Short mmCIF file of N, CA and C in Angstrom, two decimals:
data_model
loop_
_atom_site.label_atom_id
_atom_site.label_comp_id
_atom_site.label_asym_id
_atom_site.label_seq_id
_atom_site.Cartn_x
_atom_site.Cartn_y
_atom_site.Cartn_z
N MET M 1 0.84 -1.18 0.00
CA MET M 1 0.00 0.00 0.00
C MET M 1 0.89 1.25 0.00
N ALA M 2 0.50 2.22 -0.80
CA ALA M 2 1.24 3.48 -0.87
C ALA M 2 1.23 4.16 0.49
N THR M 3 2.33 4.83 0.80
CA THR M 3 2.46 5.49 2.10
C THR M 3 2.52 7.00 1.95
N LEU M 4 2.24 7.70 3.04
CA LEU M 4 2.36 9.15 3.02
C LEU M 4 3.79 9.57 2.71
N LYS M 5 4.75 8.78 3.18
CA LYS M 5 6.15 9.08 2.92
C LYS M 5 6.42 9.06 1.41
N GLN M 6 5.87 8.07 0.72
CA GLN M 6 6.06 7.99 -0.73
C GLN M 6 5.41 9.18 -1.43
N PHE M 7 4.23 9.61 -0.95
CA PHE M 7 3.59 10.79 -1.52
C PHE M 7 4.47 12.02 -1.30
N ASN M 8 5.04 12.13 -0.11
CA ASN M 8 5.93 13.24 0.19
C ASN M 8 7.15 13.21 -0.74
N TYR M 9 7.70 12.04 -0.98
CA TYR M 9 8.83 11.90 -1.89
C TYR M 9 8.45 12.37 -3.29
N LEU M 10 7.31 11.93 -3.76
CA LEU M 10 6.83 12.33 -5.08
C LEU M 10 6.74 13.85 -5.19
N ILE M 11 6.14 14.47 -4.21
CA ILE M 11 5.98 15.92 -4.22
C ILE M 11 7.33 16.62 -4.20
N LYS M 12 8.25 16.14 -3.39
CA LYS M 12 9.57 16.76 -3.31
C LYS M 12 10.33 16.63 -4.63
N ILE M 13 10.20 15.51 -5.30
CA ILE M 13 10.86 15.34 -6.61
C ILE M 13 10.34 16.37 -7.60
N VAL M 14 9.03 16.56 -7.62
CA VAL M 14 8.44 17.55 -8.54
C VAL M 14 8.89 18.96 -8.15
N GLU M 15 8.82 19.29 -6.87
CA GLU M 15 9.21 20.62 -6.41
C GLU M 15 10.67 20.94 -6.72
N GLU M 16 11.52 19.94 -6.55
CA GLU M 16 12.96 20.15 -6.74
C GLU M 16 13.41 19.94 -8.18
N GLY M 17 12.53 19.39 -9.01
CA GLY M 17 12.85 19.22 -10.42
C GLY M 17 13.66 17.98 -10.76
N GLY M 18 13.79 17.06 -9.82
CA GLY M 18 14.51 15.82 -10.11
C GLY M 18 14.84 15.03 -8.86
N PHE M 19 15.31 13.81 -9.10
CA PHE M 19 15.60 12.89 -8.01
C PHE M 19 16.82 13.30 -7.19
N ILE M 20 17.85 13.80 -7.84
CA ILE M 20 19.09 14.12 -7.13
C ILE M 20 18.85 15.27 -6.14
N ALA M 21 18.26 16.36 -6.64
CA ALA M 21 17.99 17.51 -5.76
C ALA M 21 17.03 17.12 -4.64
N ALA M 22 16.01 16.32 -4.96
CA ALA M 22 15.05 15.90 -3.94
C ALA M 22 15.72 15.02 -2.88
N SER M 23 16.58 14.12 -3.32
CA SER M 23 17.25 13.23 -2.36
C SER M 23 18.12 14.03 -1.40
N GLU M 24 18.76 15.10 -1.92
CA GLU M 24 19.58 15.95 -1.06
C GLU M 24 18.72 16.68 -0.03
N LYS M 25 17.57 17.19 -0.45
CA LYS M 25 16.66 17.89 0.47
C LYS M 25 16.05 16.94 1.50
N LEU M 26 15.82 15.70 1.08
CA LEU M 26 15.21 14.71 1.97
C LEU M 26 16.24 13.97 2.83
N PHE M 27 17.52 14.20 2.54
CA PHE M 27 18.61 13.54 3.26
C PHE M 27 18.54 12.01 3.16
N ILE M 28 18.25 11.54 1.93
CA ILE M 28 18.28 10.10 1.67
C ILE M 28 19.07 9.88 0.38
N ALA M 29 19.54 8.67 0.20
CA ALA M 29 20.28 8.34 -1.02
C ALA M 29 19.35 8.40 -2.23
N GLN M 30 19.91 8.85 -3.35
CA GLN M 30 19.11 8.94 -4.57
C GLN M 30 18.59 7.57 -4.98
N SER M 31 19.38 6.54 -4.78
CA SER M 31 18.93 5.18 -5.14
C SER M 31 17.75 4.74 -4.27
N ALA M 32 17.76 5.11 -3.00
CA ALA M 32 16.64 4.76 -2.10
C ALA M 32 15.38 5.52 -2.52
N LEU M 33 15.53 6.77 -2.91
CA LEU M 33 14.39 7.56 -3.37
C LEU M 33 13.82 6.95 -4.65
N SER M 34 14.68 6.61 -5.58
CA SER M 34 14.25 5.99 -6.84
C SER M 34 13.52 4.68 -6.58
N ARG M 35 14.03 3.91 -5.65
CA ARG M 35 13.41 2.62 -5.31
C ARG M 35 12.00 2.83 -4.74
N GLN M 36 11.85 3.84 -3.88
CA GLN M 36 10.53 4.11 -3.30
C GLN M 36 9.52 4.54 -4.37
N ILE M 37 9.97 5.34 -5.32
CA ILE M 37 9.07 5.76 -6.39
C ILE M 37 8.73 4.59 -7.30
N LYS M 38 9.70 3.74 -7.56
CA LYS M 38 9.43 2.53 -8.37
C LYS M 38 8.40 1.64 -7.67
N LEU M 39 8.54 1.48 -6.35
CA LEU M 39 7.56 0.71 -5.59
C LEU M 39 6.17 1.35 -5.66
N LEU M 40 6.13 2.67 -5.58
CA LEU M 40 4.86 3.39 -5.68
C LEU M 40 4.24 3.17 -7.05
N GLU M 41 5.05 3.25 -8.11
CA GLU M 41 4.55 3.03 -9.46
C GLU M 41 4.03 1.60 -9.62
N GLU M 42 4.71 0.64 -9.04
CA GLU M 42 4.24 -0.74 -9.10
C GLU M 42 2.92 -0.89 -8.36
N GLU M 43 2.79 -0.21 -7.24
CA GLU M 43 1.56 -0.27 -6.44
C GLU M 43 0.36 0.31 -7.21
N VAL M 44 0.56 1.47 -7.85
CA VAL M 44 -0.56 2.12 -8.54
C VAL M 44 -0.78 1.57 -9.95
N GLY M 45 0.23 0.92 -10.50
CA GLY M 45 0.05 0.28 -11.80
C GLY M 45 0.29 1.16 -13.01
N PHE M 46 0.98 2.28 -12.83
CA PHE M 46 1.33 3.13 -13.96
C PHE M 46 2.59 3.92 -13.63
N GLU M 47 3.25 4.43 -14.69
CA GLU M 47 4.44 5.24 -14.49
C GLU M 47 4.01 6.66 -14.11
N ILE M 48 4.63 7.18 -13.07
CA ILE M 48 4.33 8.54 -12.61
C ILE M 48 5.20 9.55 -13.35
N PHE M 49 6.44 9.16 -13.61
CA PHE M 49 7.39 10.04 -14.28
C PHE M 49 7.74 9.52 -15.66
N ASP M 50 7.89 10.46 -16.60
CA ASP M 50 8.42 10.16 -17.93
C ASP M 50 9.92 10.37 -17.83
N ARG M 51 10.66 9.31 -17.89
CA ARG M 51 12.10 9.36 -17.70
C ARG M 51 12.87 9.41 -19.03
N GLY M 52 12.19 9.71 -20.13
CA GLY M 52 12.82 9.69 -21.44
C GLY M 52 13.82 10.81 -21.68
N ASP M 53 13.55 11.98 -21.18
CA ASP M 53 14.44 13.13 -21.38
C ASP M 53 15.38 13.27 -20.19
N LYS M 54 16.35 14.17 -20.33
CA LYS M 54 17.23 14.46 -19.21
C LYS M 54 16.45 15.12 -18.07
N LYS M 55 15.49 15.97 -18.44
CA LYS M 55 14.64 16.64 -17.45
C LYS M 55 13.46 15.73 -17.15
N ILE M 56 13.29 15.40 -15.88
CA ILE M 56 12.20 14.51 -15.50
C ILE M 56 10.88 15.29 -15.51
N LYS M 57 9.82 14.63 -15.98
CA LYS M 57 8.51 15.25 -15.96
C LYS M 57 7.45 14.20 -15.66
N LEU M 58 6.32 14.69 -15.20
CA LEU M 58 5.21 13.80 -14.86
C LEU M 58 4.51 13.32 -16.12
N THR M 59 4.06 12.07 -16.09
CA THR M 59 3.17 11.57 -17.14
C THR M 59 1.81 12.22 -16.92
N LYS M 60 0.90 12.02 -17.84
CA LYS M 60 -0.46 12.55 -17.68
C LYS M 60 -1.11 11.97 -16.42
N ALA M 61 -0.97 10.67 -16.25
CA ALA M 61 -1.50 10.02 -15.04
C ALA M 61 -0.75 10.52 -13.81
N GLY M 62 0.54 10.75 -13.96
CA GLY M 62 1.35 11.26 -12.86
C GLY M 62 0.92 12.64 -12.42
N GLN M 63 0.54 13.49 -13.36
CA GLN M 63 0.05 14.83 -13.03
C GLN M 63 -1.22 14.75 -12.19
N PHE M 64 -2.13 13.89 -12.61
CA PHE M 64 -3.37 13.69 -11.86
C PHE M 64 -3.07 13.16 -10.46
N PHE M 65 -2.21 12.16 -10.39
CA PHE M 65 -1.84 11.54 -9.13
C PHE M 65 -1.15 12.53 -8.20
N TYR M 66 -0.25 13.33 -8.76
CA TYR M 66 0.48 14.35 -8.01
C TYR M 66 -0.48 15.34 -7.34
N GLY M 67 -1.45 15.82 -8.09
CA GLY M 67 -2.43 16.76 -7.53
C GLY M 67 -3.18 16.17 -6.35
N HIS M 68 -3.55 14.92 -6.48
CA HIS M 68 -4.29 14.27 -5.40
C HIS M 68 -3.37 13.92 -4.23
N ALA M 69 -2.12 13.64 -4.51
CA ALA M 69 -1.16 13.39 -3.43
C ALA M 69 -0.97 14.65 -2.60
N GLN M 70 -0.91 15.80 -3.26
CA GLN M 70 -0.80 17.07 -2.54
C GLN M 70 -2.00 17.28 -1.62
N GLN M 71 -3.19 17.02 -2.14
CA GLN M 71 -4.41 17.17 -1.34
C GLN M 71 -4.42 16.21 -0.16
N LEU M 72 -4.00 15.00 -0.39
CA LEU M 72 -3.97 13.99 0.66
C LEU M 72 -3.01 14.40 1.78
N LEU M 73 -1.83 14.87 1.43
CA LEU M 73 -0.87 15.30 2.45
C LEU M 73 -1.37 16.52 3.20
N ALA M 74 -2.06 17.43 2.52
CA ALA M 74 -2.62 18.60 3.19
C ALA M 74 -3.69 18.17 4.19
N LYS M 75 -4.52 17.22 3.79
CA LYS M 75 -5.56 16.71 4.71
C LYS M 75 -4.94 15.99 5.90
N ALA M 76 -3.88 15.24 5.66
CA ALA M 76 -3.19 14.54 6.75
C ALA M 76 -2.60 15.55 7.74
N ALA M 77 -2.04 16.64 7.23
CA ALA M 77 -1.49 17.69 8.10
C ALA M 77 -2.61 18.35 8.90
N ASP M 78 -3.75 18.60 8.26
CA ASP M 78 -4.91 19.17 8.96
C ASP M 78 -5.40 18.24 10.05
N LEU M 79 -5.48 16.96 9.75
CA LEU M 79 -5.93 15.97 10.72
C LEU M 79 -5.02 15.96 11.94
N LYS M 80 -3.72 15.98 11.70
CA LYS M 80 -2.76 15.99 12.80
C LYS M 80 -2.93 17.24 13.65
N SER M 81 -3.04 18.38 13.01
CA SER M 81 -3.17 19.65 13.71
C SER M 81 -4.45 19.70 14.54
N MET M 82 -5.55 19.30 13.94
CA MET M 82 -6.84 19.32 14.66
C MET M 82 -6.83 18.36 15.84
N THR M 83 -6.25 17.19 15.65
CA THR M 83 -6.20 16.20 16.71
C THR M 83 -5.31 16.67 17.86
N GLN M 84 -4.22 17.34 17.54
CA GLN M 84 -3.35 17.87 18.59
C GLN M 84 -4.06 18.93 19.41
N ARG M 85 -4.90 19.74 18.77
CA ARG M 85 -5.67 20.75 19.50
C ARG M 85 -6.68 20.11 20.44
N ILE M 86 -7.25 19.01 20.02
CA ILE M 86 -8.23 18.31 20.86
C ILE M 86 -7.57 17.71 22.08
N SER M 87 -6.39 17.16 21.87
CA SER M 87 -5.71 16.51 23.00
C SER M 87 -5.04 17.56 23.83
#
């Protein structure tokens, strides 16, 4: 099952414009980041990134998925914040 961490990785790759820059910001090895995205792609059943060019870009399905991943992480952050206020 896809994890919030994998969604966060996906978002960071897009924000940073590639795997190397994202791995540096996330303080993880680029190979580990690539592996997590590959696992995510296997889980969802489609390629998220078009890796054909030197510049990485989202596939059409990846663009849709990315938008929803952003929403999901925002909702998770809201849930955490609201729950902390209750406790």
